Amino acid sequence: MYHPSGNIARQTAGSGTGVLEPVAPATDAILFQRCTWCGTAMYHRLLCPVCQCGDLRTERSEGVGTVRHATVVHRNTPVARNVSLIELTEGFVVRGRVMGPPAAIHSGDRVRMSTVKDPVRGEPVFQLLDEPYRAWH
């Protein structure tokens, strides 16, 4: 498999272990990894899913994305809750919860990460950026 030699700055930019490294003091941002070889963005991986490279650098997400899939879960919880897959603008997908009535969250809704954390699962929580127009539903 071909792998570019790179330069010194490029080699030190990533983590040799592929584990998320803190970029700055702990904040409410989502940290993700980007492959230094092919540029693929991913969330909590040891190797790039595209080229299998282990040279991954940690970056901070802006926290803005789009709901790709949303489902309502009724099991093991006193009230219904939503579980959503959010595609962030940086190009990776993260599982989280969107604030609001579970049945009102739909694919295509634009969201931004909230400072609230899911108390049960510790997953990121998002809020709707704008109320979608649903007159036809």
Coordinates of N, CA and C in Angstrom, one line a residue:
M1 N 0.8 -1.2 0.0 CA 0.0 0.0 0.0 C 0.9 1.2 0.0
Y2 N 0.6 2.2 -0.8 CA 1.4 3.4 -0.9 C 1.0 4.3 0.2
H3 N 2.0 4.9 0.8 CA 1.8 5.9 1.9 C 2.8 7.0 1.8
P4 N 2.4 8.3 1.6 CA 3.4 9.3 1.4 C 4.3 9.5 2.6
S5 N 5.5 9.9 2.4 CA 6.5 10.1 3.4 C 6.1 11.3 4.3
G6 N 5.6 12.4 3.7 CA 5.2 13.5 4.5 C 6.4 14.3 5.0
N7 N 6.1 15.4 5.7 CA 7.2 16.2 6.3 C 7.2 16.1 7.8
I8 N 8.1 16.7 8.5 CA 8.2 16.6 9.9 C 6.9 17.2 10.5
A9 N 6.4 18.4 10.1 CA 5.3 19.0 10.7 C 4.1 18.1 10.5
R10 N 3.9 17.5 9.4 CA 2.8 16.6 9.2 C 2.9 15.4 10.0
Q11 N 4.1 14.8 10.3 CA 4.2 13.6 11.1 C 3.9 13.9 12.5
T12 N 4.2 15.1 13.0 CA 4.0 15.4 14.4 C 2.6 15.9 14.7
A13 N 1.8 16.2 13.7 CA 0.5 16.8 13.8 C -0.5 15.7 14.3
G14 N -0.3 14.5 14.0 CA -1.3 13.4 14.4 C -0.8 12.7 15.6
S15 N -1.7 11.8 16.0 CA -1.3 10.9 17.2 C -1.0 9.6 16.6
G16 N 0.1 9.0 17.0 CA 0.5 7.7 16.6 C -0.4 6.6 17.0
T17 N -1.1 6.8 18.1 CA -2.0 5.8 18.6 C -3.4 5.9 18.1
G18 N -3.8 7.0 17.5 CA -5.1 7.1 17.0 C -6.2 7.4 18.0
V19 N -5.8 7.7 19.3 CA -6.7 8.0 20.3 C -6.9 9.5 20.4
L20 N -8.1 9.9 20.8 CA -8.4 11.3 20.8 C -7.5 12.0 21.8
E21 N -6.9 13.0 21.4 CA -6.0 13.8 22.3 C -6.7 15.2 22.5
P22 N -6.6 15.7 23.8 CA -7.2 17.0 24.0 C -6.4 18.1 23.2
V23 N -7.2 18.9 22.5 CA -6.6 20.0 21.8 C -6.4 21.2 22.6
A24 N -7.4 21.4 23.5 CA -7.4 22.6 24.4 C -8.0 22.2 25.7
P25 N -8.2 23.1 26.7 CA -8.8 22.7 27.9 C -10.2 22.2 27.6
A26 N -10.7 21.3 28.5 CA -12.0 20.7 28.4 C -13.1 21.7 28.1
T27 N -13.9 21.5 27.1 CA -15.0 22.4 26.8 C -16.2 21.5 26.4
D28 N -17.2 22.1 25.9 CA -18.4 21.3 25.5 C -18.3 21.0 24.0
A29 N -17.1 21.1 23.4 CA -17.0 20.8 21.9 C -16.9 19.3 21.7
I30 N -17.2 18.9 20.5 CA -17.0 17.5 20.1 C -15.6 17.5 19.5
L31 N -14.8 16.6 20.0 CA -13.5 16.3 19.4 C -13.6 15.1 18.4
F32 N -13.0 15.2 17.3 CA -13.1 14.1 16.3 C -11.7 14.0 15.7
Q33 N -11.5 13.0 14.9 CA -10.2 12.7 14.3 C -10.3 12.9 12.8
R34 N -9.2 13.3 12.2 CA -9.0 13.4 10.7 C -7.8 12.7 10.3
C35 N -7.9 11.8 9.3 CA -6.8 11.1 8.8 C -5.8 12.1 8.1
T36 N -4.5 12.0 8.5 CA -3.5 12.9 7.9 C -3.2 12.4 6.5
W37 N -3.5 11.2 6.1 CA -3.2 10.7 4.8 C -4.3 11.0 3.7
C38 N -5.5 10.7 4.0 CA -6.6 10.8 3.0 C -7.6 11.9 3.4
G39 N -7.5 12.5 4.6 CA -8.4 13.6 5.0 C -9.8 13.2 5.5
T40 N -10.1 11.9 5.7 CA -11.4 11.4 6.1 C -11.6 11.9 7.6
A41 N -12.8 12.4 7.9 CA -13.1 12.7 9.3 C -13.9 11.6 9.9
M42 N -13.6 11.3 11.2 CA -14.3 10.2 11.9 C -14.4 10.5 13.3
Y43 N -15.2 9.7 14.0 CA -15.5 9.9 15.4 C -15.1 8.6 16.2
H44 N -14.2 8.7 17.1 CA -13.7 7.6 18.0 C -13.3 6.4 17.2
R45 N -12.2 6.5 16.5 CA -11.7 5.4 15.7 C -10.2 5.3 16.0
L46 N -9.7 4.1 15.8 CA -8.2 3.8 16.0 C -7.5 3.9 14.6
L47 N -8.3 3.5 13.6 CA -7.7 3.5 12.2 C -8.7 4.2 11.3
C48 N -8.2 4.8 10.2 CA -9.1 5.4 9.2 C -9.9 4.3 8.6
P49 N -11.2 4.5 8.5 CA -12.1 3.5 7.8 C -11.9 3.4 6.3
V50 N -11.2 4.4 5.7 CA -11.0 4.5 4.3 C -9.7 3.8 3.9
C51 N -8.6 4.3 4.5 CA -7.3 3.9 4.1 C -6.5 3.1 5.1
Q52 N -7.2 2.9 6.3 CA -6.6 2.1 7.4 C -5.3 2.7 8.0
C53 N -5.1 4.0 7.8 CA -3.9 4.7 8.3 C -4.2 4.9 9.8
G54 N -3.2 4.8 10.6 CA -3.3 5.1 12.0 C -2.9 6.5 12.4
D55 N -2.4 7.3 11.5 CA -1.9 8.6 11.8 C -3.1 9.6 11.7
L56 N -3.8 9.8 12.9 CA -5.0 10.6 13.0 C -4.7 11.8 13.8
R57 N -5.2 13.0 13.4 CA -5.0 14.2 14.2 C -6.4 14.5 14.8
T58 N -6.3 15.1 16.0 CA -7.5 15.5 16.7 C -7.9 16.9 16.3
E59 N -9.2 17.1 16.0 CA -9.7 18.4 15.7 C -11.0 18.7 16.5
R60 N -11.4 20.0 16.5 CA -12.6 20.4 17.3 C -13.7 20.7 16.3
S61 N -14.9 20.1 16.5 CA -16.0 20.4 15.6 C -16.7 21.7 16.0
E62 N -17.3 22.3 15.1 CA -18.1 23.5 15.4 C -19.4 23.1 16.0
G63 N -19.8 21.9 15.9 CA -21.1 21.4 16.5 C -22.3 21.6 15.7
V64 N -22.2 22.0 14.5 CA -23.4 22.2 13.6 C -23.5 21.1 12.6
G65 N -24.8 20.6 12.5 CA -24.9 19.5 11.6 C -26.4 19.3 11.1
T66 N -26.7 18.1 10.6 CA -28.0 17.8 10.0 C -28.4 16.4 10.6
V67 N -29.6 16.3 11.0 CA -30.2 15.0 11.4 C -30.2 14.1 10.2
R68 N -29.6 13.0 10.2 CA -29.6 12.0 9.1 C -30.6 10.9 9.4
H69 N -30.8 10.6 10.7 CA -31.8 9.5 11.1 C -32.2 9.8 12.5
A70 N -33.5 9.7 12.7 CA -34.1 9.9 14.1 C -35.1 8.8 14.4
T71 N -35.0 8.3 15.6 CA -35.9 7.3 16.0 C -36.4 7.6 17.4
V72 N -37.6 7.1 17.8 CA -38.1 7.3 19.1 C -38.0 6.0 19.8
V73 N -37.4 6.0 21.0 CA -37.1 4.9 21.9 C -38.0 4.9 23.1
H74 N -38.7 3.8 23.3 CA -39.6 3.7 24.5 C -39.1 2.7 25.5
R75 N -38.0 2.0 25.2 CA -37.6 0.9 26.1 C -36.6 1.4 27.1
N76 N -36.6 0.9 28.3 CA -35.7 1.2 29.4 C -35.7 2.6 29.8
T77 N -36.8 3.3 29.7 CA -36.9 4.7 30.0 C -38.3 5.0 30.4
P78 N -38.6 5.9 31.4 CA -39.9 6.2 31.9 C -40.7 7.0 30.8
V79 N -40.0 7.7 30.0 CA -40.7 8.5 28.9 C -40.0 8.2 27.6
A80 N -40.7 8.5 26.5 CA -40.1 8.3 25.2 C -38.9 9.3 25.0
R81 N -37.9 8.8 24.3 CA -36.8 9.7 24.0 C -36.4 9.5 22.6
N82 N -35.7 10.5 22.0 CA -35.2 10.3 20.6 C -33.8 9.9 20.6
V83 N -33.4 9.1 19.7 CA -32.0 8.8 19.4 C -31.7 9.2 17.9
S84 N -30.7 10.0 17.7 CA -30.5 10.5 16.3 C -29.1 10.3 15.9
L85 N -28.9 10.2 14.6 CA -27.6 10.2 14.0 C -27.5 11.6 13.4
I86 N -26.4 12.3 13.8 CA -26.2 13.6 13.3 C -25.0 13.7 12.5
E87 N -25.1 14.2 11.2 CA -23.9 14.3 10.4 C -23.4 15.8 10.6
L88 N -22.3 15.9 11.1 CA -21.7 17.3 11.4 C -21.1 17.8 10.1
T89 N -20.9 19.1 10.0 CA -20.4 19.8 8.8 C -19.0 19.3 8.4
E90 N -18.3 18.9 9.4 CA -16.9 18.4 9.2 C -16.8 17.1 8.4
G91 N -18.0 16.4 8.4 CA -18.0 15.2 7.6 C -18.1 13.8 8.4
F92 N -18.3 13.9 9.7 CA -18.4 12.6 10.4 C -19.8 12.6 11.1
V93 N -20.2 11.4 11.5 CA -21.5 11.1 12.1 C -21.4 10.8 13.5
V94 N -22.2 11.3 14.4 CA -22.2 11.1 15.8 C -23.7 10.7 16.3
R95 N -23.8 9.8 17.2 CA -25.1 9.5 17.8 C -25.3 10.4 19.0
G96 N -26.5 11.0 19.0 CA -26.9 11.9 20.1 C -28.4 12.0 20.2
R97 N -28.8 13.0 21.0 CA -30.2 13.3 21.3 C -30.5 14.7 20.8
V98 N -31.7 14.9 20.3 CA -32.1 16.3 19.9 C -33.2 16.7 20.8
M99 N -33.0 17.9 21.4 CA -34.0 18.4 22.4 C -35.3 18.7 21.6
G100 N -36.4 18.4 22.3 CA -37.7 18.6 21.8 C -38.6 17.4 21.8
P101 N -39.8 17.5 21.4 CA -40.7 16.3 21.4 C -40.1 15.2 20.4
P102 N -39.9 14.0 20.9 CA -39.3 13.0 20.0 C -39.9 12.8 18.6
A103 N -41.2 12.9 18.6 CA -41.9 12.7 17.3 C -41.7 13.9 16.3
A104 N -41.2 15.1 16.9 CA -41.0 16.3 16.0 C -39.6 16.4 15.4
I105 N -38.7 15.4 15.6 CA -37.4 15.4 15.1 C -37.4 14.6 13.8
H106 N -37.0 15.2 12.7 CA -37.0 14.5 11.4 C -35.7 14.6 10.7
S107 N -35.4 13.7 9.8 CA -34.2 13.7 8.9 C -34.2 15.0 8.2
G108 N -33.1 15.7 8.1 CA -32.9 16.9 7.4 C -33.0 18.1 8.2
D109 N -33.4 18.0 9.5 CA -33.4 19.1 10.4 C -32.0 19.6 10.7
R110 N -31.8 20.9 10.7 CA -30.5 21.4 11.1 C -30.4 21.6 12.6
V111 N -29.2 21.2 13.2 CA -29.1 21.2 14.6 C -27.7 21.8 15.0
R112 N -27.6 22.3 16.2 CA -26.3 22.7 16.8 C -26.2 22.1 18.2
M113 N -24.9 21.7 18.5 CA -24.7 21.1 19.8 C -25.0 22.0 20.9
S114 N -25.6 21.5 22.0 CA -26.0 22.2 23.1 C -25.0 22.0 24.2
T115 N -25.0 22.9 25.2 CA -24.1 22.7 26.4 C -24.6 21.6 27.3
V116 N -25.9 21.2 27.1 CA -26.5 20.2 28.0 C -25.9 18.8 27.6
K117 N -25.7 18.0 28.6 CA -25.2 16.6 28.3 C -26.3 15.6 28.7
D118 N -26.4 14.5 28.0 CA -27.4 13.5 28.3 C -27.0 12.9 29.6
P119 N -27.8 13.0 30.7 CA -27.4 12.5 32.0 C -27.3 10.9 32.1
V120 N -28.0 10.2 31.2 CA -28.0 8.8 31.3 C -26.9 8.2 30.5
R121 N -26.8 8.5 29.2 CA -25.9 7.9 28.3 C -24.6 8.7 28.1
G122 N -24.6 10.0 28.5 CA -23.4 10.8 28.3 C -23.2 11.2 26.8
E123 N -24.2 11.0 26.0 CA -24.0 11.4 24.5 C -24.3 12.9 24.4
P124 N -23.8 13.5 23.2 CA -24.0 14.9 23.0 C -25.5 15.1 22.8
V125 N -25.9 16.3 23.2 CA -27.3 16.8 23.0 C -27.3 17.9 22.0
F126 N -28.3 18.0 21.1 CA -28.3 19.0 20.1 C -29.7 19.7 20.2
Q127 N -29.7 20.9 19.7 CA -31.0 21.7 19.6 C -31.2 22.1 18.2
L128 N -32.5 22.2 17.8 CA -32.9 22.6 16.5 C -32.4 24.1 16.2
L129 N -31.8 24.3 15.0 CA -31.4 25.6 14.6 C -32.6 26.5 14.2
D130 N -33.4 25.9 13.4 CA -34.6 26.7 13.0 C -35.8 25.7 12.9
E131 N -36.9 26.2 13.1 CA -38.1 25.4 13.1 C -38.5 25.1 11.6
P132 N -38.4 23.8 11.3 CA -38.7 23.5 9.9 C -40.2 23.7 9.5
Y133 N -40.4 24.0 8.2 CA -41.7 24.2 7.7 C -42.4 22.9 7.4
R134 N -43.4 22.6 8.1 CA -44.1 21.3 8.0 C -45.5 21.3 7.7
A135 N -45.9 22.3 6.9 CA -47.3 22.5 6.6 C -47.9 21.4 5.8
W136 N -47.1 20.6 5.1 CA -47.6 19.5 4.2 C -47.7 18.2 5.0
H137 N -47.3 18.1 6.2 CA -47.4 16.9 7.0 C -48.6 16.7 7.8

